[in-house]
mmCIF file of C-alpha atoms in Angstrom:
data_model
loop_
_atom_site.group_PDB
_atom_site.id
_atom_site.type_symbol
_atom_site.label_atom_id
_atom_site.label_comp_id
_atom_site.label_asym_id
_atom_site.label_seq_id
_atom_site.Cartn_x
_atom_site.Cartn_y
_atom_site.Cartn_z
ATOM 1 C CA UNK A 73 12.901 -11.546 -12.294
ATOM 2 C CA UNK A 74 15.039 -8.626 -13.496
ATOM 3 C CA UNK A 75 16.987 -6.290 -11.226
ATOM 4 C CA UNK A 76 14.466 -3.537 -12.016
ATOM 5 C CA UNK A 77 11.579 -5.619 -10.711
ATOM 6 C CA UNK A 78 13.570 -6.695 -7.675
ATOM 7 C CA UNK A 79 14.463 -3.082 -6.964
ATOM 8 C CA UNK A 80 10.842 -2.005 -7.139
ATOM 9 C CA UNK A 81 9.791 -4.894 -4.898
ATOM 10 C CA UNK A 82 12.415 -3.851 -2.369
ATOM 11 C CA UNK A 83 11.188 -0.257 -2.486
ATOM 12 C CA UNK A 84 7.608 -1.375 -1.950
ATOM 13 C CA UNK A 85 8.594 -3.352 1.141
ATOM 14 C CA UNK A 86 11.214 -0.987 2.575
ATOM 15 C CA UNK A 87 8.930 0.871 4.969
ATOM 16 C CA UNK A 88 8.985 -1.541 7.907
ATOM 17 C CA UNK A 89 9.722 -0.219 11.393
ATOM 18 C CA UNK A 90 10.593 -2.793 14.065
ATOM 19 C CA UNK A 91 10.696 -1.892 17.769
ATOM 20 C CA UNK A 92 12.012 -4.302 20.406
ATOM 21 C CA UNK A 93 11.354 -3.183 23.982
ATOM 22 C CA UNK A 94 13.728 -4.491 26.657
ATOM 23 C CA UNK A 95 16.414 -3.312 29.081
ATOM 24 C CA UNK A 96 19.603 -4.327 27.270
ATOM 25 C CA UNK A 97 20.673 -6.168 24.148
ATOM 26 C CA UNK A 98 18.544 -7.374 21.290
ATOM 27 C CA UNK A 99 17.820 -10.330 19.038
ATOM 28 C CA UNK A 100 20.607 -12.220 17.341
ATOM 29 C CA UNK A 101 20.949 -15.075 14.891
ATOM 30 C CA UNK A 102 17.647 -16.831 14.223
ATOM 31 C CA UNK A 103 15.755 -14.487 16.530
ATOM 32 C CA UNK A 104 16.323 -11.632 14.080
ATOM 33 C CA UNK A 105 13.634 -13.187 11.896
ATOM 34 C CA UNK A 106 11.592 -14.803 14.672
ATOM 35 C CA UNK A 107 8.600 -12.475 14.633
ATOM 36 C CA UNK A 108 4.910 -12.215 13.723
ATOM 37 C CA UNK A 109 5.614 -10.348 10.478
ATOM 38 C CA UNK A 110 8.237 -12.858 9.370
ATOM 39 C CA UNK A 111 5.735 -15.641 10.005
ATOM 40 C CA UNK A 112 3.127 -13.993 7.791
ATOM 41 C CA UNK A 113 5.727 -13.002 5.194
ATOM 42 C CA UNK A 114 8.460 -15.691 5.147
ATOM 43 C CA UNK A 115 10.307 -13.970 2.313
ATOM 44 C CA UNK A 116 10.945 -10.847 4.390
ATOM 45 C CA UNK A 117 14.677 -10.800 5.135
ATOM 46 C CA UNK A 118 15.397 -7.365 6.667
ATOM 47 C CA UNK A 119 16.775 -7.670 10.199
ATOM 48 C CA UNK A 120 17.349 -4.210 11.671
ATOM 49 C CA UNK A 121 15.545 -3.984 14.997
ATOM 50 C CA UNK A 122 15.424 -0.815 17.078
ATOM 51 C CA UNK A 123 16.293 -2.142 20.536
ATOM 52 C CA UNK A 124 14.704 0.436 22.803
ATOM 53 C CA UNK A 125 13.843 0.789 26.453
ATOM 54 C CA UNK A 126 11.242 2.669 28.505
ATOM 55 C CA UNK A 127 12.168 6.183 27.352
ATOM 56 C CA UNK A 128 10.699 8.321 24.582
ATOM 57 C CA UNK A 129 12.723 8.432 21.367
ATOM 58 C CA UNK A 130 12.672 11.513 19.157
ATOM 59 C CA UNK A 131 15.159 10.473 16.480
ATOM 60 C CA UNK A 132 17.804 7.934 15.542
ATOM 61 C CA UNK A 133 15.482 5.079 14.583
ATOM 62 C CA UNK A 134 16.051 2.834 11.563
ATOM 63 C CA UNK A 135 13.872 1.039 9.067
ATOM 64 C CA UNK A 136 14.191 -2.729 8.977
ATOM 65 C CA UNK A 137 16.460 -2.501 5.916
ATOM 66 C CA UNK A 138 19.010 -0.500 7.915
ATOM 67 C CA UNK A 139 18.307 2.925 6.421
ATOM 68 C CA UNK A 140 17.628 5.893 8.685
ATOM 69 C CA UNK A 141 13.972 6.393 9.606
ATOM 70 C CA UNK A 142 14.305 10.165 9.399
ATOM 71 C CA UNK A 143 11.583 12.068 11.213
ATOM 72 C CA UNK A 144 10.197 9.001 13.011
ATOM 73 C CA UNK A 145 9.959 8.944 16.804
ATOM 74 C CA UNK A 146 7.745 7.681 19.585
ATOM 75 C CA UNK A 147 6.331 8.691 22.941
ATOM 76 C CA UNK A 148 5.349 6.301 25.717
ATOM 77 C CA UNK A 149 2.568 6.777 28.234
ATOM 78 C CA UNK A 150 0.335 5.077 30.769
ATOM 79 C CA UNK A 151 -3.412 4.674 31.280
ATOM 80 C CA UNK A 152 -4.585 3.990 34.841
ATOM 81 C CA UNK A 153 -7.734 1.901 34.401
ATOM 82 C CA UNK A 154 -8.833 2.725 37.929
ATOM 83 C CA UNK A 155 -9.382 6.222 36.558
ATOM 84 C CA UNK A 156 -9.901 6.166 32.781
ATOM 85 C CA UNK A 157 -8.942 4.672 29.425
ATOM 86 C CA UNK A 158 -6.898 7.744 28.501
ATOM 87 C CA UNK A 159 -3.184 7.239 27.881
ATOM 88 C CA UNK A 160 -1.259 10.096 29.490
ATOM 89 C CA UNK A 161 1.913 10.669 27.494
ATOM 90 C CA UNK A 162 3.404 12.707 30.340
ATOM 91 C CA UNK A 163 3.371 9.674 32.656
ATOM 92 C CA UNK A 164 6.684 7.854 32.465
ATOM 93 C CA UNK A 165 6.812 4.102 31.955
ATOM 94 C CA UNK A 166 8.625 2.912 35.058
ATOM 95 C CA UNK A 167 10.338 -0.330 34.077
ATOM 96 C CA UNK A 168 12.239 -2.056 31.290
ATOM 97 C CA UNK A 169 13.403 -5.622 31.798
ATOM 98 C CA UNK A 170 14.816 -8.473 29.739
ATOM 99 C CA UNK A 171 12.365 -10.780 31.572
ATOM 100 C CA UNK A 172 12.133 -14.401 30.358
ATOM 101 C CA UNK A 173 12.746 -16.138 33.692
ATOM 102 C CA UNK A 174 9.594 -18.259 33.294
ATOM 103 C CA UNK A 175 8.429 -18.094 29.675
ATOM 104 C CA UNK A 176 11.539 -18.850 27.628
ATOM 105 C CA UNK A 177 10.897 -21.710 25.213
ATOM 106 C CA UNK A 178 9.849 -21.930 21.573
ATOM 107 C CA UNK A 179 9.373 -18.496 20.033
ATOM 108 C CA UNK A 180 10.308 -16.942 23.404
ATOM 109 C CA UNK A 181 13.713 -18.634 23.653
ATOM 110 C CA UNK A 182 16.930 -16.696 24.154
ATOM 111 C CA UNK A 183 16.928 -13.054 23.062
ATOM 112 C CA UNK A 184 13.537 -13.239 21.334
ATOM 113 C CA UNK A 185 11.832 -9.937 20.556
ATOM 114 C CA UNK A 186 8.819 -11.186 22.554
ATOM 115 C CA UNK A 187 10.704 -11.940 25.769
ATOM 116 C CA UNK A 188 11.915 -8.603 27.149
ATOM 117 C CA UNK A 189 9.450 -5.812 27.733
ATOM 118 C CA UNK A 190 8.371 -2.579 29.373
ATOM 119 C CA UNK A 191 5.686 -2.087 32.026
ATOM 120 C CA UNK A 192 4.636 0.201 34.839
ATOM 121 C CA UNK A 193 3.873 -0.294 38.518
ATOM 122 C CA UNK A 194 3.455 -3.476 40.545
ATOM 123 C CA UNK A 195 1.278 -6.563 40.132
ATOM 124 C CA UNK A 196 -1.698 -4.934 41.861
ATOM 125 C CA UNK A 197 -1.760 -1.898 39.565
ATOM 126 C CA UNK A 198 -4.004 -1.460 36.519
ATOM 127 C CA UNK A 199 -1.446 0.496 34.532
ATOM 128 C CA UNK A 200 -1.728 -0.103 30.790
ATOM 129 C CA UNK A 201 0.993 0.755 28.278
ATOM 130 C CA UNK A 202 0.531 3.315 25.520
ATOM 131 C CA UNK A 203 2.792 3.980 22.526
ATOM 132 C CA UNK A 204 2.455 6.863 20.072
ATOM 133 C CA UNK A 205 4.560 6.671 16.894
ATOM 134 C CA UNK A 206 4.987 9.991 15.088
ATOM 135 C CA UNK A 207 6.380 11.063 11.723
ATOM 136 C CA UNK A 208 4.849 8.317 9.595
ATOM 137 C CA UNK A 209 3.630 9.337 6.163
ATOM 138 C CA UNK A 210 -0.079 9.253 5.413
ATOM 139 C CA UNK A 211 -1.226 5.823 4.340
ATOM 140 C CA UNK A 212 -2.246 2.379 5.503
ATOM 141 C CA UNK A 213 -0.158 0.241 7.819
ATOM 142 C CA UNK A 214 -0.142 -3.297 9.135
ATOM 143 C CA UNK A 215 0.673 -3.256 12.843
ATOM 144 C CA UNK A 216 1.890 -6.317 14.756
ATOM 145 C CA UNK A 217 1.930 -6.161 18.574
ATOM 146 C CA UNK A 218 3.305 -8.568 21.183
ATOM 147 C CA UNK A 219 2.800 -8.032 24.895
ATOM 148 C CA UNK A 220 3.288 -10.630 27.634
ATOM 149 C CA UNK A 221 4.831 -10.818 31.089
ATOM 150 C CA UNK A 222 7.371 -13.574 30.491
ATOM 151 C CA UNK A 223 8.318 -13.559 34.180
ATOM 152 C CA UNK A 224 4.819 -14.740 35.146
ATOM 153 C CA UNK A 225 3.912 -18.371 35.797
ATOM 154 C CA UNK A 226 0.237 -18.337 36.652
ATOM 155 C CA UNK A 227 -2.154 -21.266 36.456
ATOM 156 C CA UNK A 228 -4.992 -18.776 35.999
ATOM 157 C CA UNK A 229 -5.579 -17.235 32.591
ATOM 158 C CA UNK A 230 -3.752 -13.963 32.010
ATOM 159 C CA UNK A 231 -5.643 -11.968 29.363
ATOM 160 C CA UNK A 232 -4.137 -9.228 27.234
ATOM 161 C CA UNK A 233 -5.942 -6.939 24.823
ATOM 162 C CA UNK A 234 -4.054 -4.801 22.313
ATOM 163 C CA UNK A 235 -5.438 -1.686 20.633
ATOM 164 C CA UNK A 236 -4.412 0.468 17.663
ATOM 165 C CA UNK A 237 -5.686 3.522 15.789
ATOM 166 C CA UNK A 238 -4.626 6.788 14.241
ATOM 167 C CA UNK A 239 -4.735 9.892 16.417
ATOM 168 C CA UNK A 240 -3.612 13.448 17.020
ATOM 169 C CA UNK A 241 0.161 13.687 17.188
ATOM 170 C CA UNK A 242 1.426 14.864 20.570
ATOM 171 C CA UNK A 243 -1.937 14.486 22.316
ATOM 172 C CA UNK A 244 -3.077 12.082 25.022
ATOM 173 C CA UNK A 245 -5.506 9.509 23.635
ATOM 174 C CA UNK A 246 -8.517 7.490 24.768
ATOM 175 C CA UNK A 247 -8.344 3.921 23.488
ATOM 176 C CA UNK A 248 -11.894 2.938 24.516
ATOM 177 C CA UNK A 249 -13.180 2.879 20.926
ATOM 178 C CA UNK A 250 -10.031 1.618 19.204
ATOM 179 C CA UNK A 251 -9.881 -1.625 17.227
ATOM 180 C CA UNK A 252 -8.749 -4.421 19.534
ATOM 181 C CA UNK A 253 -7.207 -7.900 19.459
ATOM 182 C CA UNK A 254 -7.207 -10.217 22.480
ATOM 183 C CA UNK A 255 -5.032 -13.133 23.570
ATOM 184 C CA UNK A 256 -4.726 -15.077 26.828
ATOM 185 C CA UNK A 257 -1.974 -17.139 28.428
ATOM 186 C CA UNK A 258 -2.055 -19.914 31.033
ATOM 187 C CA UNK A 259 1.275 -21.093 32.388
ATOM 188 C CA UNK A 260 4.826 -20.892 31.105
ATOM 189 C CA UNK A 261 4.496 -23.056 27.989
ATOM 190 C CA UNK A 262 1.135 -21.831 26.725
ATOM 191 C CA UNK A 263 1.160 -20.407 23.176
ATOM 192 C CA UNK A 264 4.934 -20.709 22.800
ATOM 193 C CA UNK A 265 5.292 -23.121 19.865
ATOM 194 C CA UNK A 266 4.607 -20.751 16.969
ATOM 195 C CA UNK A 267 3.415 -17.259 16.137
ATOM 196 C CA UNK A 268 -0.378 -17.237 15.988
ATOM 197 C CA UNK A 269 -2.601 -14.213 15.348
ATOM 198 C CA UNK A 270 -5.295 -13.199 17.851
ATOM 199 C CA UNK A 271 -8.622 -14.842 17.127
ATOM 200 C CA UNK A 272 -7.106 -18.311 16.784
ATOM 201 C CA UNK A 273 -6.211 -21.035 19.271
ATOM 202 C CA UNK A 274 -2.864 -20.481 21.034
ATOM 203 C CA UNK A 275 -2.722 -16.865 19.850
ATOM 204 C CA UNK A 276 0.145 -14.682 21.026
ATOM 205 C CA UNK A 277 0.080 -11.457 18.985
ATOM 206 C CA UNK A 278 -2.327 -8.869 17.660
ATOM 207 C CA UNK A 279 -2.511 -7.590 14.100
ATOM 208 C CA UNK A 280 -4.186 -4.391 12.929
ATOM 209 C CA UNK A 281 -4.765 -2.515 9.687
ATOM 210 C CA UNK A 282 -4.605 1.207 10.455
ATOM 211 C CA UNK A 283 -4.891 4.171 8.104
ATOM 212 C CA UNK A 284 -3.504 7.535 9.143
ATOM 213 C CA UNK A 285 -3.809 10.952 7.550
ATOM 214 C CA UNK A 286 -1.020 13.459 7.002
ATOM 215 C CA UNK A 287 0.300 14.671 10.349
ATOM 216 C CA UNK A 288 -1.463 11.986 12.363
ATOM 217 C CA UNK A 289 0.246 9.606 14.773
ATOM 218 C CA UNK A 290 -0.153 5.859 15.208
ATOM 219 C CA UNK A 291 -1.414 4.984 18.698
ATOM 220 C CA UNK A 292 -0.970 1.526 20.250
ATOM 221 C CA UNK A 293 -1.976 0.134 23.659
ATOM 222 C CA UNK A 294 -1.184 -3.084 25.515
ATOM 223 C CA UNK A 295 -3.786 -3.761 28.193
ATOM 224 C CA UNK A 296 -3.128 -6.657 30.557
ATOM 225 C CA UNK A 297 -6.360 -6.336 32.491
ATOM 226 C CA UNK A 298 -8.624 -8.337 30.219
ATOM 227 C CA UNK A 299 -10.863 -5.421 29.397
ATOM 228 C CA UNK A 300 -11.116 -1.667 29.511
ATOM 229 C CA UNK A 301 -13.728 -0.982 32.166
ATOM 230 C CA UNK A 302 -12.723 1.359 34.952
ATOM 231 C CA UNK A 303 -13.460 0.866 38.624
ATOM 232 C CA UNK A 304 -12.493 -2.783 39.021
ATOM 233 C CA UNK A 305 -10.569 -5.523 37.314
ATOM 234 C CA UNK A 306 -12.761 -7.975 35.355
ATOM 235 C CA UNK A 307 -10.298 -10.784 36.088
ATOM 236 C CA UNK A 308 -10.266 -10.310 39.849
ATOM 237 C CA UNK A 309 -6.530 -9.724 40.132
ATOM 238 C CA UNK A 310 -5.274 -6.698 38.265
ATOM 239 C CA UNK A 311 -2.610 -7.215 35.645
ATOM 240 C CA UNK A 312 -0.411 -4.569 34.090
ATOM 241 C CA UNK A 313 0.026 -4.053 30.391
ATOM 242 C CA UNK A 314 3.310 -5.304 28.928
ATOM 243 C CA UNK A 315 4.769 -4.272 25.596
ATOM 244 C CA UNK A 316 7.423 -6.526 24.047
ATOM 245 C CA UNK A 317 7.603 -5.620 20.364
ATOM 246 C CA UNK A 318 5.880 -3.694 17.591
ATOM 247 C CA UNK A 319 6.261 -4.052 13.822
ATOM 248 C CA UNK A 320 4.788 -1.361 11.572
ATOM 249 C CA UNK A 321 4.556 -2.205 7.880
ATOM 250 C CA UNK A 322 3.559 0.308 5.214
ATOM 251 C CA UNK A 323 1.029 -1.185 2.796
ATOM 252 C CA UNK A 324 1.949 -0.183 -0.781
ATOM 253 C CA UNK A 325 -0.636 1.776 -2.722
ATOM 254 C CA UNK A 326 -2.574 -0.280 -5.311
ATOM 255 C CA UNK A 327 -0.833 1.654 -8.065
ATOM 256 C CA UNK A 328 2.553 0.388 -6.856
ATOM 257 C CA UNK A 329 1.499 -3.228 -7.184
ATOM 258 C CA UNK A 330 -0.005 -2.532 -10.602
ATOM 259 C CA UNK A 331 3.275 -0.999 -11.752
ATOM 260 C CA UNK A 332 5.263 -3.961 -10.423
ATOM 261 C CA UNK A 333 2.946 -6.383 -12.209
ATOM 262 C CA UNK A 334 3.254 -4.439 -15.436
ATOM 263 C CA UNK A 335 7.049 -4.456 -15.283
ATOM 264 C CA UNK A 336 7.087 -8.178 -14.486
ATOM 265 C CA UNK A 337 4.877 -8.932 -17.497
ATOM 266 C CA UNK A 338 7.078 -6.789 -19.730
ATOM 267 C CA UNK A 339 10.236 -8.567 -18.544
ATOM 268 C CA UNK A 340 8.669 -11.985 -19.121
ATOM 269 C CA UNK A 341 7.722 -11.005 -22.667
ATOM 270 C CA UNK A 342 11.250 -9.770 -23.402
ATOM 271 C CA UNK A 343 12.816 -12.951 -22.015
ATOM 272 C CA UNK A 344 10.490 -15.182 -24.018
ATOM 273 C CA UNK A 345 11.326 -13.307 -27.212
ATOM 274 C CA UNK A 346 15.044 -13.690 -26.544
ATOM 275 C CA UNK A 347 14.647 -17.415 -25.967
ATOM 276 C CA UNK A 348 12.441 -17.916 -29.041
#
């Protein structure tokens, strides 16, 4: 493939934002490419992770290729399921931790992007984590979400449901009607061998296709309570939402792929003529 085609392919895949939530540090070595998106797209080689904590970020983020993600930021918030399914962006997320004292093998080993995380409250609280990403251009995005308490070793099933949708930038949001993806974990070695999308056996991440309009934000929720009903936990013992990592991938417009295909065909024709 010519440098022109390679350049266009790089441009088409450049808009990937990777957020790693933890207290300190970040992935290194093989863990830089140990992620849901890398599993679905093995050829993806960009490795710039934004290692962030439990505070809002208004600027200074980077795309996965290392270029500045100018204008991109995020706000964090909390939904108290004892009250409602509305994420309040004015409620601070209380904790960031590198975690991993119990779940730390396979894809969770070492400084994995799915090991550390952010959360709010104590084990008896029904506080679910909300993330609002602002500044994205209008278009369609693939969204990959991981959320798990890797300090928990529970023989009972711990269910997590992730949500994603477009929404009003800067406004609190109700995730009750959002698209959702559910996973569940039992014990420290459950669903640790490989990245598996929600809806399959041994699943450990959620994937969404979300379209946003100009000026809209991307809203994401990690709910560790096994549902979204208020007034009582459906799993008996309340479980907080944990957010470990998020990958946001811009889906190229159909015209971009058509142009790439056209250039590739043209290059092949030129090469064949030169070799003839």
